[in-house]
JSON list of C-alpha atoms in Angstrom, two decimals:
[
{"chain": "A", "resi": 1, "resn": "MET", "atom": "CA", "xyz": [119.93, -20.46, 29.26]},
{"chain": "A", "resi": 2, "resn": "ASN", "atom": "CA", "xyz": [123.34, -21.20, 31.05]},
{"chain": "A", "resi": 3, "resn": "PRO", "atom": "CA", "xyz": [123.55, -18.29, 34.25]},
{"chain": "A", "resi": 4, "resn": "SER", "atom": "CA", "xyz": [127.23, -18.24, 34.11]},
{"chain": "A", "resi": 5, "resn": "ALA", "atom": "CA", "xyz": [127.34, -17.11, 29.35]},
{"chain": "A", "resi": 6, "resn": "PRO", "atom": "CA", "xyz": [127.51, -13.24, 28.87]},
{"chain": "A", "resi": 7, "resn": "SER", "atom": "CA", "xyz": [124.20, -11.55, 28.47]},
{"chain": "A", "resi": 8, "resn": "ILE", "atom": "CA", "xyz": [124.06, -8.21, 26.22]},
{"chain": "A", "resi": 9, "resn": "TYR", "atom": "CA", "xyz": [122.60, -7.09, 29.37]},
{"chain": "A", "resi": 10, "resn": "ASP", "atom": "CA", "xyz": [125.33, -7.09, 31.80]},
{"chain": "A", "resi": 11, "resn": "GLU", "atom": "CA", "xyz": [127.56, -5.01, 28.80]},
{"chain": "A", "resi": 12, "resn": "LYS", "atom": "CA", "xyz": [129.01, -1.66, 30.00]},
{"chain": "A", "resi": 13, "resn": "PRO", "atom": "CA", "xyz": [127.35, 1.57, 29.13]},
{"chain": "A", "resi": 14, "resn": "THR", "atom": "CA", "xyz": [129.54, 2.79, 26.25]},
{"chain": "A", "resi": 15, "resn": "THR", "atom": "CA", "xyz": [130.80, 6.29, 27.07]},
{"chain": "A", "resi": 16, "resn": "GLY", "atom": "CA", "xyz": [132.14, 9.16, 23.94]},
{"chain": "A", "resi": 17, "resn": "ILE", "atom": "CA", "xyz": [132.73, 12.66, 23.78]},
{"chain": "A", "resi": 18, "resn": "PRO", "atom": "CA", "xyz": [128.55, 14.13, 24.23]},
{"chain": "A", "resi": 19, "resn": "VAL", "atom": "CA", "xyz": [127.52, 15.72, 21.09]},
{"chain": "A", "resi": 20, "resn": "PRO", "atom": "CA", "xyz": [128.23, 19.15, 21.01]},
{"chain": "A", "resi": 21, "resn": "GLY", "atom": "CA", "xyz": [126.17, 22.14, 21.60]},
{"chain": "A", "resi": 22, "resn": "GLN", "atom": "CA", "xyz": [123.53, 20.55, 23.32]},
{"chain": "A", "resi": 23, "resn": "PHE", "atom": "CA", "xyz": [121.30, 23.22, 25.78]},
{"chain": "A", "resi": 24, "resn": "GLN", "atom": "CA", "xyz": [122.39, 23.27, 29.29]},
{"chain": "A", "resi": 25, "resn": "ALA", "atom": "CA", "xyz": [120.00, 20.13, 31.19]},
{"chain": "A", "resi": 26, "resn": "ILE", "atom": "CA", "xyz": [117.98, 22.13, 33.52]},
{"chain": "A", "resi": 27, "resn": "HIS", "atom": "CA", "xyz": [114.91, 20.23, 35.22]},
{"chain": "A", "resi": 28, "resn": "PRO", "atom": "CA", "xyz": [111.38, 20.99, 34.44]},
{"chain": "A", "resi": 29, "resn": "GLY", "atom": "CA", "xyz": [109.27, 22.86, 36.49]},
{"chain": "A", "resi": 30, "resn": "THR", "atom": "CA", "xyz": [111.82, 24.84, 38.75]},
{"chain": "A", "resi": 31, "resn": "TRP", "atom": "CA", "xyz": [113.81, 28.55, 37.40]},
{"chain": "A", "resi": 32, "resn": "SER", "atom": "CA", "xyz": [117.20, 28.60, 37.40]},
{"chain": "A", "resi": 33, "resn": "THR", "atom": "CA", "xyz": [117.84, 30.71, 39.72]},
{"chain": "A", "resi": 34, "resn": "GLY", "atom": "CA", "xyz": [115.16, 33.39, 42.53]},
{"chain": "A", "resi": 35, "resn": "LEU", "atom": "CA", "xyz": [113.72, 35.84, 41.66]},
{"chain": "A", "resi": 36, "resn": "CYS", "atom": "CA", "xyz": [115.74, 39.28, 43.60]},
{"chain": "A", "resi": 37, "resn": "ASP", "atom": "CA", "xyz": [118.87, 37.33, 42.78]},
{"chain": "A", "resi": 38, "resn": "CYS", "atom": "CA", "xyz": [119.22, 40.33, 39.96]},
{"chain": "A", "resi": 39, "resn": "PHE", "atom": "CA", "xyz": [122.48, 40.81, 41.36]},
{"chain": "A", "resi": 40, "resn": "SER", "atom": "CA", "xyz": [123.56, 38.09, 40.21]},
{"chain": "A", "resi": 41, "resn": "ASP", "atom": "CA", "xyz": [123.89, 39.44, 36.50]},
{"chain": "A", "resi": 42, "resn": "VAL", "atom": "CA", "xyz": [125.15, 42.53, 37.84]},
{"chain": "A", "resi": 43, "resn": "SER", "atom": "CA", "xyz": [125.67, 44.33, 33.84]},
{"chain": "A", "resi": 44, "resn": "ASN", "atom": "CA", "xyz": [122.15, 42.41, 33.10]},
{"chain": "A", "resi": 45, "resn": "CYS", "atom": "CA", "xyz": [120.51, 43.71, 36.50]},
{"chain": "A", "resi": 46, "resn": "CYS", "atom": "CA", "xyz": [122.04, 47.32, 35.58]},
{"chain": "A", "resi": 47, "resn": "ILE", "atom": "CA", "xyz": [120.35, 46.96, 31.90]},
{"chain": "A", "resi": 48, "resn": "THR", "atom": "CA", "xyz": [117.81, 46.50, 32.33]},
{"chain": "A", "resi": 49, "resn": "CYS", "atom": "CA", "xyz": [116.38, 48.92, 35.18]},
{"chain": "A", "resi": 50, "resn": "TRP", "atom": "CA", "xyz": [118.19, 51.38, 33.00]},
{"chain": "A", "resi": 51, "resn": "CYS", "atom": "CA", "xyz": [116.56, 50.05, 29.26]},
{"chain": "A", "resi": 52, "resn": "PRO", "atom": "CA", "xyz": [114.23, 47.37, 29.92]},
{"chain": "A", "resi": 53, "resn": "CYS", "atom": "CA", "xyz": [113.21, 48.22, 26.26]},
{"chain": "A", "resi": 54, "resn": "ILE", "atom": "CA", "xyz": [116.65, 46.29, 25.21]},
{"chain": "A", "resi": 55, "resn": "THR", "atom": "CA", "xyz": [116.32, 43.10, 28.31]},
{"chain": "A", "resi": 56, "resn": "PHE", "atom": "CA", "xyz": [113.20, 42.61, 27.34]},
{"chain": "A", "resi": 57, "resn": "GLY", "atom": "CA", "xyz": [114.56, 42.13, 23.36]},
{"chain": "A", "resi": 58, "resn": "GLN", "atom": "CA", "xyz": [116.39, 39.60, 24.00]},
{"chain": "A", "resi": 59, "resn": "ILE", "atom": "CA", "xyz": [114.00, 37.25, 25.51]},
{"chain": "A", "resi": 60, "resn": "ALA", "atom": "CA", "xyz": [110.61, 38.14, 23.24]},
{"chain": "A", "resi": 61, "resn": "GLU", "atom": "CA", "xyz": [113.64, 37.00, 20.37]},
{"chain": "A", "resi": 62, "resn": "ILE", "atom": "CA", "xyz": [114.26, 33.76, 21.78]},
{"chain": "A", "resi": 63, "resn": "VAL", "atom": "CA", "xyz": [111.20, 32.45, 23.23]},
{"chain": "A", "resi": 64, "resn": "ASP", "atom": "CA", "xyz": [109.70, 33.47, 19.17]},
{"chain": "A", "resi": 65, "resn": "LYS", "atom": "CA", "xyz": [112.69, 32.04, 18.09]},
{"chain": "A", "resi": 66, "resn": "GLY", "atom": "CA", "xyz": [113.46, 34.42, 16.17]},
{"chain": "A", "resi": 67, "resn": "THR", "atom": "CA", "xyz": [110.25, 34.87, 14.61]},
{"chain": "A", "resi": 68, "resn": "VAL", "atom": "CA", "xyz": [110.61, 38.60, 15.86]},
{"chain": "A", "resi": 69, "resn": "SER", "atom": "CA", "xyz": [113.88, 40.41, 16.16]},
{"chain": "A", "resi": 70, "resn": "CYS", "atom": "CA", "xyz": [115.19, 42.19, 19.07]},
{"chain": "A", "resi": 71, "resn": "GLY", "atom": "CA", "xyz": [115.19, 44.56, 18.07]},
{"chain": "A", "resi": 72, "resn": "ALA", "atom": "CA", "xyz": [111.25, 45.31, 16.99]},
{"chain": "A", "resi": 73, "resn": "SER", "atom": "CA", "xyz": [110.20, 43.75, 20.18]},
{"chain": "A", "resi": 74, "resn": "GLY", "atom": "CA", "xyz": [112.25, 46.18, 22.05]},
{"chain": "A", "resi": 75, "resn": "ALA", "atom": "CA", "xyz": [111.15, 49.30, 19.77]},
{"chain": "A", "resi": 76, "resn": "LEU", "atom": "CA", "xyz": [107.04, 48.30, 20.87]},
{"chain": "A", "resi": 77, "resn": "TYR", "atom": "CA", "xyz": [107.73, 47.45, 24.17]},
{"chain": "A", "resi": 78, "resn": "CYS", "atom": "CA", "xyz": [109.93, 51.52, 24.34]},
{"chain": "A", "resi": 79, "resn": "LEU", "atom": "CA", "xyz": [106.59, 52.95, 22.21]},
{"chain": "A", "resi": 80, "resn": "ILE", "atom": "CA", "xyz": [103.16, 50.62, 24.32]},
{"chain": "A", "resi": 81, "resn": "SER", "atom": "CA", "xyz": [105.24, 51.62, 27.95]},
{"chain": "A", "resi": 82, "resn": "ALA", "atom": "CA", "xyz": [105.96, 55.75, 27.00]},
{"chain": "A", "resi": 83, "resn": "LEU", "atom": "CA", "xyz": [102.45, 55.99, 25.48]},
{"chain": "A", "resi": 84, "resn": "THR", "atom": "CA", "xyz": [100.21, 53.52, 28.14]},
{"chain": "A", "resi": 85, "resn": "ALA", "atom": "CA", "xyz": [102.70, 52.79, 31.16]},
{"chain": "A", "resi": 86, "resn": "CYS", "atom": "CA", "xyz": [101.83, 50.01, 30.50]},
{"chain": "A", "resi": 87, "resn": "GLY", "atom": "CA", "xyz": [104.68, 47.81, 29.05]},
{"chain": "A", "resi": 88, "resn": "CYS", "atom": "CA", "xyz": [104.40, 45.09, 31.43]},
{"chain": "A", "resi": 89, "resn": "LEU", "atom": "CA", "xyz": [100.94, 43.95, 30.35]},
{"chain": "A", "resi": 90, "resn": "TYR", "atom": "CA", "xyz": [103.73, 43.15, 27.10]},
{"chain": "A", "resi": 91, "resn": "SER", "atom": "CA", "xyz": [106.38, 41.57, 29.00]},
{"chain": "A", "resi": 92, "resn": "CYS", "atom": "CA", "xyz": [103.93, 39.64, 30.60]},
{"chain": "A", "resi": 93, "resn": "PHE", "atom": "CA", "xyz": [102.81, 37.55, 27.94]},
{"chain": "A", "resi": 94, "resn": "TYR", "atom": "CA", "xyz": [106.29, 36.45, 27.41]},
{"chain": "A", "resi": 95, "resn": "ARG", "atom": "CA", "xyz": [106.81, 35.19, 29.84]},
{"chain": "A", "resi": 96, "resn": "THR", "atom": "CA", "xyz": [103.59, 33.05, 30.44]},
{"chain": "A", "resi": 97, "resn": "LYS", "atom": "CA", "xyz": [105.12, 31.96, 26.79]},
{"chain": "A", "resi": 98, "resn": "MET", "atom": "CA", "xyz": [108.20, 31.58, 27.83]},
{"chain": "A", "resi": 99, "resn": "ARG", "atom": "CA", "xyz": [107.11, 29.40, 31.06]},
{"chain": "A", "resi": 100, "resn": "LYS", "atom": "CA", "xyz": [104.57, 27.28, 28.97]},
{"chain": "A", "resi": 101, "resn": "GLN", "atom": "CA", "xyz": [107.95, 26.35, 26.85]},
{"chain": "A", "resi": 102, "resn": "TYR", "atom": "CA", "xyz": [109.83, 25.53, 29.18]},
{"chain": "A", "resi": 103, "resn": "ARG", "atom": "CA", "xyz": [107.38, 24.24, 31.97]},
{"chain": "A", "resi": 104, "resn": "LEU", "atom": "CA", "xyz": [108.05, 26.48, 34.51]},
{"chain": "A", "resi": 105, "resn": "PRO", "atom": "CA", "xyz": [105.85, 27.01, 37.41]},
{"chain": "A", "resi": 106, "resn": "GLU", "atom": "CA", "xyz": [103.53, 30.48, 37.37]},
{"chain": "A", "resi": 107, "resn": "ASN", "atom": "CA", "xyz": [104.50, 33.08, 41.05]},
{"chain": "A", "resi": 108, "resn": "PRO", "atom": "CA", "xyz": [101.55, 32.78, 43.32]},
{"chain": "A", "resi": 109, "resn": "CYS", "atom": "CA", "xyz": [100.61, 36.17, 42.25]},
{"chain": "A", "resi": 110, "resn": "GLY", "atom": "CA", "xyz": [101.05, 35.73, 38.26]},
{"chain": "A", "resi": 111, "resn": "ASP", "atom": "CA", "xyz": [102.87, 36.24, 35.71]},
{"chain": "A", "resi": 112, "resn": "CYS", "atom": "CA", "xyz": [101.12, 39.96, 34.92]},
{"chain": "A", "resi": 113, "resn": "LEU", "atom": "CA", "xyz": [100.89, 41.27, 38.43]},
{"chain": "A", "resi": 114, "resn": "LEU", "atom": "CA", "xyz": [104.29, 40.20, 38.79]},
{"chain": "A", "resi": 115, "resn": "HIS", "atom": "CA", "xyz": [105.43, 42.49, 35.68]},
{"chain": "A", "resi": 116, "resn": "PHE", "atom": "CA", "xyz": [103.72, 44.96, 36.87]},
{"chain": "A", "resi": 117, "resn": "CYS", "atom": "CA", "xyz": [104.56, 45.11, 40.10]},
{"chain": "A", "resi": 118, "resn": "CYS", "atom": "CA", "xyz": [108.52, 43.77, 39.15]},
{"chain": "A", "resi": 119, "resn": "GLU", "atom": "CA", "xyz": [109.00, 44.32, 35.76]},
{"chain": "A", "resi": 120, "resn": "ALA", "atom": "CA", "xyz": [113.05, 44.62, 36.43]},
{"chain": "A", "resi": 121, "resn": "CYS", "atom": "CA", "xyz": [113.12, 41.83, 38.74]},
{"chain": "A", "resi": 122, "resn": "ALA", "atom": "CA", "xyz": [110.75, 39.39, 36.22]},
{"chain": "A", "resi": 123, "resn": "LEU", "atom": "CA", "xyz": [112.54, 40.71, 33.15]},
{"chain": "A", "resi": 124, "resn": "CYS", "atom": "CA", "xyz": [116.62, 39.84, 34.48]},
{"chain": "A", "resi": 125, "resn": "GLN", "atom": "CA", "xyz": [115.20, 36.76, 36.55]},
{"chain": "A", "resi": 126, "resn": "GLU", "atom": "CA", "xyz": [113.58, 35.57, 32.67]},
{"chain": "A", "resi": 127, "resn": "TYR", "atom": "CA", "xyz": [116.89, 36.30, 31.54]},
{"chain": "A", "resi": 128, "resn": "ARG", "atom": "CA", "xyz": [119.01, 34.26, 33.69]},
{"chain": "A", "resi": 129, "resn": "GLU", "atom": "CA", "xyz": [116.58, 30.90, 32.61]},
{"chain": "A", "resi": 130, "resn": "LEU", "atom": "CA", "xyz": [117.53, 31.73, 28.93]},
{"chain": "A", "resi": 131, "resn": "LYS", "atom": "CA", "xyz": [120.20, 31.23, 29.74]},
{"chain": "A", "resi": 132, "resn": "HIS", "atom": "CA", "xyz": [121.15, 29.55, 32.14]},
{"chain": "A", "resi": 133, "resn": "ARG", "atom": "CA", "xyz": [119.59, 27.04, 29.76]},
{"chain": "A", "resi": 134, "resn": "GLY", "atom": "CA", "xyz": [121.93, 27.64, 26.80]},
{"chain": "A", "resi": 135, "resn": "PHE", "atom": "CA", "xyz": [121.38, 30.64, 24.47]},
{"chain": "A", "resi": 136, "resn": "ASP", "atom": "CA", "xyz": [123.80, 33.34, 24.73]},
{"chain": "A", "resi": 137, "resn": "MET", "atom": "CA", "xyz": [121.10, 36.35, 25.20]},
{"chain": "A", "resi": 138, "resn": "SER", "atom": "CA", "xyz": [123.75, 38.59, 23.37]},
{"chain": "A", "resi": 139, "resn": "ILE", "atom": "CA", "xyz": [123.63, 36.86, 19.61]},
{"chain": "A", "resi": 140, "resn": "GLY", "atom": "CA", "xyz": [120.08, 36.47, 18.79]},
{"chain": "A", "resi": 141, "resn": "TRP", "atom": "CA", "xyz": [118.15, 32.95, 18.28]},
{"chain": "A", "resi": 142, "resn": "GLN", "atom": "CA", "xyz": [119.44, 32.47, 14.43]},
{"chain": "A", "resi": 143, "resn": "GLU", "atom": "CA", "xyz": [122.88, 32.58, 15.71]},
{"chain": "A", "resi": 144, "resn": "ASN", "atom": "CA", "xyz": [122.50, 30.30, 18.96]},
{"chain": "A", "resi": 145, "resn": "MET", "atom": "CA", "xyz": [120.54, 28.20, 16.04]},
{"chain": "A", "resi": 146, "resn": "ASP", "atom": "CA", "xyz": [123.90, 28.28, 13.90]},
{"chain": "A", "resi": 147, "resn": "ASN", "atom": "CA", "xyz": [126.45, 27.64, 17.26]},
{"chain": "A", "resi": 148, "resn": "GLN", "atom": "CA", "xyz": [124.35, 25.13, 18.17]},
{"chain": "A", "resi": 149, "resn": "GLY", "atom": "CA", "xyz": [124.49, 23.50, 14.95]},
{"chain": "A", "resi": 150, "resn": "ILE", "atom": "CA", "xyz": [120.61, 22.71, 14.46]},
{"chain": "A", "resi": 151, "resn": "ALA", "atom": "CA", "xyz": [119.81, 23.92, 10.70]},
{"chain": "A", "resi": 152, "resn": "MET", "atom": "CA", "xyz": [116.27, 25.72, 10.51]},
{"chain": "A", "resi": 153, "resn": "ALA", "atom": "CA", "xyz": [114.61, 26.80, 7.64]},
{"chain": "A", "resi": 154, "resn": "PRO", "atom": "CA", "xyz": [115.59, 30.49, 5.68]},
{"chain": "A", "resi": 155, "resn": "GLN", "atom": "CA", "xyz": [112.17, 32.61, 6.51]},
{"chain": "A", "resi": 156, "resn": "ILE", "atom": "CA", "xyz": [110.08, 33.19, 3.88]}
]
């Protein structure tokens, strides 16, 4: 083999236009924001403090990949909270599910204890995490997939 001959390994990487609609790259194993960074998104912080069922519904719809609507999840959360004052038990399940989907670390105190003690902060952090991962939380799962150009099978 001639050492001065060009090799396929000498070629420079190709450049081009990135594929549109890709989710923002976040390293697995890290949260994009801290638990107490609620004021980095003041509007969501206010909504979550006064009506956490809205934020929870938005999170649940994205985490469940559109199988349950924002309204249904939020209404169930509201009903559980009103009847038992234990909506945190329902919402901690979604934090666990979200952590597994995105390989995020668990807090030292655990998901349920975190939601029991800091429900609003936990919901705000989950909301911000999904937002940083490229989701527009105000439009729901299906519209996010439409905007990403990902074809989804219709629900039966």
